[in-house]
Short mmCIF file of C-alpha atoms in Angstrom, two decimals:
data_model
loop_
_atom_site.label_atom_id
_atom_site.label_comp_id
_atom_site.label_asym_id
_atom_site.label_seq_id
_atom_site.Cartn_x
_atom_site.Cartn_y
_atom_site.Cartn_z
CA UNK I 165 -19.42 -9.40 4.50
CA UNK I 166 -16.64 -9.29 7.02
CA UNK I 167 -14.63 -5.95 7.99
CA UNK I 168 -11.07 -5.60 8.91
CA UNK I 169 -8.91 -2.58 10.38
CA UNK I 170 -5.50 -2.83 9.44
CA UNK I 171 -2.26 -1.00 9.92
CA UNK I 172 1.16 -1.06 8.62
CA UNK I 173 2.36 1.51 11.75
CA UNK I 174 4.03 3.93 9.76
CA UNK I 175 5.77 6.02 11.53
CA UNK I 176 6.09 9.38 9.77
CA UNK I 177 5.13 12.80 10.11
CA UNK I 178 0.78 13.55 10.69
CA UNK I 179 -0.10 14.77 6.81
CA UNK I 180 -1.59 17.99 8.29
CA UNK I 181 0.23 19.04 11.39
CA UNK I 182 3.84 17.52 10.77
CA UNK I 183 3.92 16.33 14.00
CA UNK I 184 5.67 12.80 14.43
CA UNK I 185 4.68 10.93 17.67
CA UNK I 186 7.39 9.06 19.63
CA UNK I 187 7.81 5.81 18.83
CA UNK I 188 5.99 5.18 22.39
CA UNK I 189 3.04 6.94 21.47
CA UNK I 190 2.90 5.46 18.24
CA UNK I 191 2.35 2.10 19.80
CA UNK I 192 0.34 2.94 22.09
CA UNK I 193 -2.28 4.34 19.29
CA UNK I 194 -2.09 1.34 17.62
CA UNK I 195 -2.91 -0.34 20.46
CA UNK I 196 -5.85 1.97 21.36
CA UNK I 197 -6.95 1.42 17.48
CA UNK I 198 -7.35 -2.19 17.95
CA UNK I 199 -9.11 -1.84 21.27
CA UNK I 200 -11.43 0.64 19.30
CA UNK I 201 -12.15 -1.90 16.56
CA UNK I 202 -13.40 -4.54 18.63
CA UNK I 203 -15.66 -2.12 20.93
CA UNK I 204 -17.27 -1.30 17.49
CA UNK I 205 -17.58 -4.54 16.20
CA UNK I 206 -15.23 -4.71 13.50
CA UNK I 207 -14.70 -8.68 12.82
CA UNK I 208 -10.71 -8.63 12.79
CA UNK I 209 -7.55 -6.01 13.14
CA UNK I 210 -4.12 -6.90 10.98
CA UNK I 211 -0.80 -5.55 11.71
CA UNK I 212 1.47 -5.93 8.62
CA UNK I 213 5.17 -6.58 8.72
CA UNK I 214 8.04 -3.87 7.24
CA UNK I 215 11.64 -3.87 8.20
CA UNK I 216 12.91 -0.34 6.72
CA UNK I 217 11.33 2.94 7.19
CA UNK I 218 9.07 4.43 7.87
CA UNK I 219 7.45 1.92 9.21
CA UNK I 220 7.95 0.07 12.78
CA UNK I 221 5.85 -3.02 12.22
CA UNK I 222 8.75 -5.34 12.16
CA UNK I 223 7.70 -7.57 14.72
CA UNK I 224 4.12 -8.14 14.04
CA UNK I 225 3.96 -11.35 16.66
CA UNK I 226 5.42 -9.09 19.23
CA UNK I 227 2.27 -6.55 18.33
CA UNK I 228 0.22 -8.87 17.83
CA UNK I 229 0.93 -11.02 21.38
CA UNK I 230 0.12 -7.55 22.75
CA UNK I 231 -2.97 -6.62 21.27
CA UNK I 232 -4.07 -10.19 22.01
CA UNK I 233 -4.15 -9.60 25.97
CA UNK I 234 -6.03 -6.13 25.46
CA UNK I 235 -8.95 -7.63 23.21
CA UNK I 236 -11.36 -10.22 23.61
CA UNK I 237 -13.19 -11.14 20.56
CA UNK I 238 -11.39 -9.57 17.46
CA UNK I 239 -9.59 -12.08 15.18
CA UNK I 240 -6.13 -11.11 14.92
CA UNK I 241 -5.12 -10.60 11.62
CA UNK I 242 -1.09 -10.66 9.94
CA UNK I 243 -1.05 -8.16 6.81
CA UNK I 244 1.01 -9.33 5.44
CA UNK I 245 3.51 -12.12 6.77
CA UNK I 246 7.07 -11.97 4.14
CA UNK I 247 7.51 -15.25 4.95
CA UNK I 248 10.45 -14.75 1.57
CA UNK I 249 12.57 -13.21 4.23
CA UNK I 250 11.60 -15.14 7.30
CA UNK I 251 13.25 -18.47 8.73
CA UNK I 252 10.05 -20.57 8.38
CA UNK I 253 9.89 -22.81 11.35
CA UNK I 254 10.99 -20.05 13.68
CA UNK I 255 7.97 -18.05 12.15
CA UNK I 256 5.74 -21.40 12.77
CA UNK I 257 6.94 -21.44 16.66
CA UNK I 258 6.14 -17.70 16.59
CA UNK I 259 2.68 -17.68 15.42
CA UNK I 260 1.58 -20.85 16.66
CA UNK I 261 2.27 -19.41 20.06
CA UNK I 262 0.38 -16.52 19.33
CA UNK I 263 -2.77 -18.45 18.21
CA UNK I 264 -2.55 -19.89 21.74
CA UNK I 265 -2.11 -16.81 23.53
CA UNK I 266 -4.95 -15.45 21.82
CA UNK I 267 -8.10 -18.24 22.38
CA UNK I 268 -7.49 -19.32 18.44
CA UNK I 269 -7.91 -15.81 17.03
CA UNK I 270 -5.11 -15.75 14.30
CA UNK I 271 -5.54 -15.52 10.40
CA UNK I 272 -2.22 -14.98 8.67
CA UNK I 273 -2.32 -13.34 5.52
CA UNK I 274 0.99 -13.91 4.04
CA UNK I 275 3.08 -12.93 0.57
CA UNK I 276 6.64 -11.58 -0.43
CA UNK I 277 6.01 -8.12 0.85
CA UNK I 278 9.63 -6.75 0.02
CA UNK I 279 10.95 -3.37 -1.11
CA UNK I 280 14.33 -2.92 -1.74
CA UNK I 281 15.92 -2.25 1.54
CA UNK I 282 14.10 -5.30 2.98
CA UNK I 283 15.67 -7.68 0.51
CA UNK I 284 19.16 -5.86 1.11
CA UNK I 285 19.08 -6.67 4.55
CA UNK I 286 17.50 -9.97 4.42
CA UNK I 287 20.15 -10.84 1.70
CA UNK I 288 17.24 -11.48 -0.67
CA UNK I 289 17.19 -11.27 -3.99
CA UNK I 290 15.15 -9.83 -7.03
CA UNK I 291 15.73 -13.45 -8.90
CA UNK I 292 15.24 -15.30 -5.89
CA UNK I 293 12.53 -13.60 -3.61
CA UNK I 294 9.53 -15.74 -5.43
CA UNK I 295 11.20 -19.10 -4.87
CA UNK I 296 12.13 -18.36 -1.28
CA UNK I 297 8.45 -17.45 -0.95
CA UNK I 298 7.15 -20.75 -2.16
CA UNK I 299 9.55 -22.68 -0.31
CA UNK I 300 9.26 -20.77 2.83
CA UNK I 301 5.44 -21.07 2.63
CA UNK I 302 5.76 -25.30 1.84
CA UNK I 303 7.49 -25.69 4.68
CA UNK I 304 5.71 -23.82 7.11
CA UNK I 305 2.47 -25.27 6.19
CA UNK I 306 4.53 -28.87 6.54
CA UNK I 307 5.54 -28.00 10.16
CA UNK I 308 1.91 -26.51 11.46
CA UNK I 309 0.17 -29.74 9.28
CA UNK I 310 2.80 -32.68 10.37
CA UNK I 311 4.62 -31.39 13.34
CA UNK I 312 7.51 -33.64 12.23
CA UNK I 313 9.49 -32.71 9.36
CA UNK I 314 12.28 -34.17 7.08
CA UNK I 315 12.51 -31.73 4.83
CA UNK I 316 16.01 -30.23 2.11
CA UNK I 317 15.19 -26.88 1.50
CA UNK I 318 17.45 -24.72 -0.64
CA UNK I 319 17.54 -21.43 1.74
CA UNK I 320 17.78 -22.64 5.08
CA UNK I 321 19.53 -25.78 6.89
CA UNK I 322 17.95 -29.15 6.53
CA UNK I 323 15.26 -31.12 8.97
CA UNK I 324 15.85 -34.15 9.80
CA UNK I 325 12.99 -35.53 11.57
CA UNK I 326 12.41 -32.15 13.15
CA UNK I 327 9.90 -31.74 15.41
CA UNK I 328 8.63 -28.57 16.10
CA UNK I 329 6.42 -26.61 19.26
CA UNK I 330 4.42 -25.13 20.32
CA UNK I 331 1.45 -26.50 17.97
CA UNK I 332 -1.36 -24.09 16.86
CA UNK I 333 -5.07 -23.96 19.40
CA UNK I 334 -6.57 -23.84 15.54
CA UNK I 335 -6.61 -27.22 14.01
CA UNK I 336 -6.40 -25.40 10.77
CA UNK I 337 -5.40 -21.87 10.63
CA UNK I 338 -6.98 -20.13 7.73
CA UNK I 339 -3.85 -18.39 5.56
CA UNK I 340 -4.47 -16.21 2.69
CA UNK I 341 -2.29 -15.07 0.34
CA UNK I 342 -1.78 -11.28 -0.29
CA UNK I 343 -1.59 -10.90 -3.73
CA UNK I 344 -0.56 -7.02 -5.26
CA UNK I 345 0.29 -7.63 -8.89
CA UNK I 346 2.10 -10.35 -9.29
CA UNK I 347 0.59 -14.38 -10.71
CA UNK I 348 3.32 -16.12 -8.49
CA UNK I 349 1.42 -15.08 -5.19
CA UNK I 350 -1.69 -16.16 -7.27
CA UNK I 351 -1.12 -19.23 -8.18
CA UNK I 352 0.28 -20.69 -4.93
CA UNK I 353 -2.80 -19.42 -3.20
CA UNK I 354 -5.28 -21.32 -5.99
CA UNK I 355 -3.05 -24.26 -6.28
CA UNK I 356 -2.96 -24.92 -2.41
CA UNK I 357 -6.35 -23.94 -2.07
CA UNK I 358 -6.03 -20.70 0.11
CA UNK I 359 -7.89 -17.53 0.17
CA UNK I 360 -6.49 -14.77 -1.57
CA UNK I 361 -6.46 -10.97 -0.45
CA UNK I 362 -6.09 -8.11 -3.26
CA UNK I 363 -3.94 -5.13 -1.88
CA UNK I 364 -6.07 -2.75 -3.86
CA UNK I 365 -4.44 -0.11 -3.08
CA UNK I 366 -1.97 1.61 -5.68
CA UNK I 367 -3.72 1.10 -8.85
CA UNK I 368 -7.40 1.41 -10.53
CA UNK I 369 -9.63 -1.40 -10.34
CA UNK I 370 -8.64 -3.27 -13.52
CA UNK I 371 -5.16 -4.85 -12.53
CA UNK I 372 -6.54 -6.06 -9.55
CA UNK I 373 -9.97 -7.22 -11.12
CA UNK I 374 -8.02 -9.05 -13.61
CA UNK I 375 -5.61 -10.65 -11.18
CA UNK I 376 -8.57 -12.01 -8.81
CA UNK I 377 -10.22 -12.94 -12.80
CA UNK I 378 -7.09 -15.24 -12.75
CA UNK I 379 -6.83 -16.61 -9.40
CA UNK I 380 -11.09 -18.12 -10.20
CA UNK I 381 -9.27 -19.59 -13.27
CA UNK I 382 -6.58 -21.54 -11.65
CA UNK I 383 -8.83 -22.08 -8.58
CA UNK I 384 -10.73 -23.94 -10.54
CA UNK I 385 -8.18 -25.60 -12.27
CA UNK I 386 -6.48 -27.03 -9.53
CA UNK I 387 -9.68 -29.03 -9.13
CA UNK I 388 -11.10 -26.71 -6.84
CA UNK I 389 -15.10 -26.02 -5.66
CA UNK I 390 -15.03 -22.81 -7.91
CA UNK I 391 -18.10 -21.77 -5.22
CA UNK I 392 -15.43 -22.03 -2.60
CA UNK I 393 -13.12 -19.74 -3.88
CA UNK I 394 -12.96 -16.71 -1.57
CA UNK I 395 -11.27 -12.74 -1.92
CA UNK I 396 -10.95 -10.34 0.14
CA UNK I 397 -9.52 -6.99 -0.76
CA UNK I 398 -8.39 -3.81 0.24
CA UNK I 399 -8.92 -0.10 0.66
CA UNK I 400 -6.89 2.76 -0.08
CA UNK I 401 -8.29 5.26 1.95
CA UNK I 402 -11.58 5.73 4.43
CA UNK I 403 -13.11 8.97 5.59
CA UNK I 404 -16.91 9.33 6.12
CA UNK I 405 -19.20 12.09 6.85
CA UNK I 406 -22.90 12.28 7.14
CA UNK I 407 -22.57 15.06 4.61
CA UNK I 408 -20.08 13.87 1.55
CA UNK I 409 -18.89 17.78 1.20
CA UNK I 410 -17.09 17.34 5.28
CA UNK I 411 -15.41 14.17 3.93
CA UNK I 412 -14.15 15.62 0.82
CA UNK I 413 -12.74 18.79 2.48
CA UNK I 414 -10.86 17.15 5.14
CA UNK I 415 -9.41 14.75 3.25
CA UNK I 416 -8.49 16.87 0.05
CA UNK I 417 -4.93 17.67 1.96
CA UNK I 418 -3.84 14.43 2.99
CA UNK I 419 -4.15 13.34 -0.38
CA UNK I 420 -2.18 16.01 -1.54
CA UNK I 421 0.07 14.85 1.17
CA UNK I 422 0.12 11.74 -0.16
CA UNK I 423 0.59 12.43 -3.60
CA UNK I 424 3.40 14.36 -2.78
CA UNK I 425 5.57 11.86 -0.87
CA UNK I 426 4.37 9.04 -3.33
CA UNK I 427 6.20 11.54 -6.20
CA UNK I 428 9.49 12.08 -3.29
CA UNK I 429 9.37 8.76 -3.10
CA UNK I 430 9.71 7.73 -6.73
CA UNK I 431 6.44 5.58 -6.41
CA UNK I 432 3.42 5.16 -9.11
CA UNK I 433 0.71 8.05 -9.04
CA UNK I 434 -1.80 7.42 -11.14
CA UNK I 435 -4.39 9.74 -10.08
CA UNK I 436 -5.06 13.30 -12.43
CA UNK I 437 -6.12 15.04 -9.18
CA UNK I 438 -8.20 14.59 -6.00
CA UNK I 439 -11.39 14.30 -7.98
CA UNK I 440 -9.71 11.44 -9.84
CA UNK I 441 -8.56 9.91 -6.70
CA UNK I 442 -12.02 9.87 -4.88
CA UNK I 443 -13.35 9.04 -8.36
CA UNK I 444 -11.32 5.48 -9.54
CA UNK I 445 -9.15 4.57 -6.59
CA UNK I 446 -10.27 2.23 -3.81
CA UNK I 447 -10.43 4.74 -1.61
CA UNK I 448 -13.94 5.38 0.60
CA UNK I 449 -14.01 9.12 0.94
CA UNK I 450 -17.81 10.70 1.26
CA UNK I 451 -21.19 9.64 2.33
CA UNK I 452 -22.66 6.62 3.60
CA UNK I 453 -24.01 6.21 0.40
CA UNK I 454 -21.30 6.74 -1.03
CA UNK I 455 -19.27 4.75 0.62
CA UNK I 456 -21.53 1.50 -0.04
CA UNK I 457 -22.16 2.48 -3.76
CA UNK I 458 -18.37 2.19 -4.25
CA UNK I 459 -17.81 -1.20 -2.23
CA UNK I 460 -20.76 -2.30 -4.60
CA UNK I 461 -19.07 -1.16 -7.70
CA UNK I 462 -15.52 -3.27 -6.39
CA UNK I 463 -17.77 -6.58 -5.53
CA UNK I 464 -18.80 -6.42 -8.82
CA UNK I 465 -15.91 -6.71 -10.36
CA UNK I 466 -13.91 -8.65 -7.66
CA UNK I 467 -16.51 -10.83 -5.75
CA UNK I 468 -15.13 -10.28 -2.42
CA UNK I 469 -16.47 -10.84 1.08
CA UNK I 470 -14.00 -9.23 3.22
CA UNK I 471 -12.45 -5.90 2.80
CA UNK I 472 -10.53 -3.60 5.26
CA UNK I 473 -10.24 -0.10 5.83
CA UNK I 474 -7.07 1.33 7.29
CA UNK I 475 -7.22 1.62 11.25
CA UNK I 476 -5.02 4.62 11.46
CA UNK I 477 -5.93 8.58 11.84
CA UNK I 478 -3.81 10.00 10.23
CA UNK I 479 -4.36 13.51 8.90
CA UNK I 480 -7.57 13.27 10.95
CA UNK I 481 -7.85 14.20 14.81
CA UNK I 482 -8.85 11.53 16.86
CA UNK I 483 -13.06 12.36 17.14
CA UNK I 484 -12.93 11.89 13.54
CA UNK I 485 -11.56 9.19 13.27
CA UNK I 486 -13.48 7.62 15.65
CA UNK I 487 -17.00 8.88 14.16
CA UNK I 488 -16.00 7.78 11.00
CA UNK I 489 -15.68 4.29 12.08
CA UNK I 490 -18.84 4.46 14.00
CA UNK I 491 -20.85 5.35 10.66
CA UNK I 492 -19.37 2.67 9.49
CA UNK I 493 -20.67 0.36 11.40
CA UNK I 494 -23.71 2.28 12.14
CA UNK I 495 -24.85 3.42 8.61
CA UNK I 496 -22.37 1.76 5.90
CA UNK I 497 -21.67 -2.36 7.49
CA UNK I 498 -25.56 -3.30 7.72
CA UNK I 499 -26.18 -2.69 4.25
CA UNK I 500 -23.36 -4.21 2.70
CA UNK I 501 -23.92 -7.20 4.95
CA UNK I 502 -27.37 -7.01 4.09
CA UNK I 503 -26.24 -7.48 0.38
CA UNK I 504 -22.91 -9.48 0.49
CA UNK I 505 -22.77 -12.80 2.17
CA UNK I 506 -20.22 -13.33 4.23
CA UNK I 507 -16.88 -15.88 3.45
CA UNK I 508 -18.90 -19.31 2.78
CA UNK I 509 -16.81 -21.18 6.02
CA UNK I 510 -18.02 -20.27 9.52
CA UNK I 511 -15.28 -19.33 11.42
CA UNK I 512 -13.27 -22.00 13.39
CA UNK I 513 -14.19 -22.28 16.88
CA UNK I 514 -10.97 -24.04 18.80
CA UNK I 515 -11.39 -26.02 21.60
CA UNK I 516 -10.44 -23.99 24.99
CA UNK I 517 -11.31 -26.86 27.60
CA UNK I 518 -7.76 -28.73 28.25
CA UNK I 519 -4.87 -29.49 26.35
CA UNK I 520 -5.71 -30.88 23.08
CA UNK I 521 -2.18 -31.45 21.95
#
């Protein structure tokens, strides 16, 4: 099994002190986060992309660029790209200079990703997000496979013969396709053969069981290896202790923080209570053993081999944070490795001796 850290750099108050860091420091953790994640061996970090508060990852190649020069090893992860509001070959330059700058260590995960303010100032709408989201993703993976394009979209000029640089270090960039509840992100991930990634995050297991259920199906009917059909999924929440009562206690009150700013917000809740939460959300709150017998529990039902846990500390201080996420890989990573194989591709390995292109 492979593990990601991934944040979507909110930038809002810390759930127990209400402290908000500058917009500075904020950064700079992230950065720090990432740094952390390689040092403990954590196989890729993902930076997602939001353009209204309160987040500040609206420039995910920017972050990413960064992050790039202060890591080595770490495969650098988008989560997700909205390519629906994004110019598509300027987000091909982007990212295909990125996978240079970074030795070939980009995966994009992308998908419509839009709340309401986003569309408003994207001028995107309801009725047309999903088709500007196909499109948007044809044409991008036209430009990074051909180079060349002559292409008539419907939401952006045409190309006539367009040629467009830098070209990607990876002769084949994996993409997935983040996938929340919605068949439209499904379906162009099976039909174009694509990974897809399960947010996992809002709702119980069964919505998101039966959506991956239904991305197998029209793998496989797109004339697909159905063996070669590969999920990865996400986490709502991580905090472990060697002792599950620790977890539990000192994460009881950032759920409730939470749970209160979902309701503020206007946003689904569909958790009784804390006990609930830990209980039949994704979230990883307790013991190592815990920790794995839930992640068992969710490859049962989903069949995943990557999953990520969120990279940020917030609600906890720093030294538990950090502990946390050496159990992880100390007590909680070798077993489930131990029991779930990894993706079936090996990774790709570009080629770093002279200009291929």
């Amino acid at each position: 099994m492979k593990f990601l850290a991934i944040t979507l750099i909110i930038h809002g108050p810390d759930p127990i002190t209400g402290v908000r860091k500058s917009t500075y420091d904020r950064f700079r953790e992230v950065v720090d986060n990432a740094v952390l994640a390689e040092d403990l061996g954590f196989d890729g970090f993902g930076v997602g992309e939001r353009h209204e508060r309160p987040f500040i990852s609206s420039a995910p190649p920017v972050v990413l660029s960064h992050l790039a020069a202060r890591t080595q090893r770490i495969r650098l992860f988008t989560a997700v790209t909205t390519l629906s509001l994004l110019d598509p070959v300027r987000a091909a330059e982007d990212y295909a200079t990125l996978d240079n700058l970074s030795d070939g260590r980009l995966e994009l995960i992308i998908g419509k990703g839009n709340g309401a303010a986003q569309r408003e100032l994207f001028s995107v709408t309801p009725e047309d997000q999903w088709e500007r989201n196909a499109e948007s993703f044809e044409l991008f993976r036209r430009i990074w496979r051909d180079g060349r394009v002559t292409a008539s979209p419907r939401f952006r000029p045409a190309l006539r013969d367009a040629e467009v640089w830098p070209r990607p270090l990876q002769p084949d960039i994996r993409i997935w396709h983040g996938s929340a509840t919605s068949r439209e992100s499904v379906e162009i991930a099976a039909a174009a053969g694509d990974p897809l990634f399960s947010a996992n995050v809002t709702n119980p297991i069964e919505p998101y069981a039966e959506l991956i259920d239904y991305y197998r199906e029209r793998w496989a009917a797109h004339g697909h290896d159905p063996a070669a059909a590969v999920v990865g999924a996400g986490s709502a929440g991580y905090y472990a202790t060697p002792r599950s009562q620790d977890a539990l206690a000192a994460y009881r009150p950032i759920y409730e923080f939470q749970r209160v700013a979902a309701q503020r917000a206007g946003l689904p809740h569909p958790w009784a209570d804390f006990e609930d939460y830990v209980e039949r959300s994704s979230a990883l709150i307790g013991s190592p053993e815990q920790v794995i017998e839930k992640v068992h529990r969710y490859h049962e039902a989903f069949g995943h081999s990557v999953m990520h846990l969120h990279a940020d500390a917030a609600g906890l201080t720093d030294a538990q944070h950090r502990d946390s996420l050496v159990l992880f890989q100390e007590s909680i990573a070798p077993v489930l490795n131990r029991s779930i194989p990894d993706p079936p591709w090996p990774l790709p390995v570009p080629e770093l001796t002279g200009a291929r292109r």
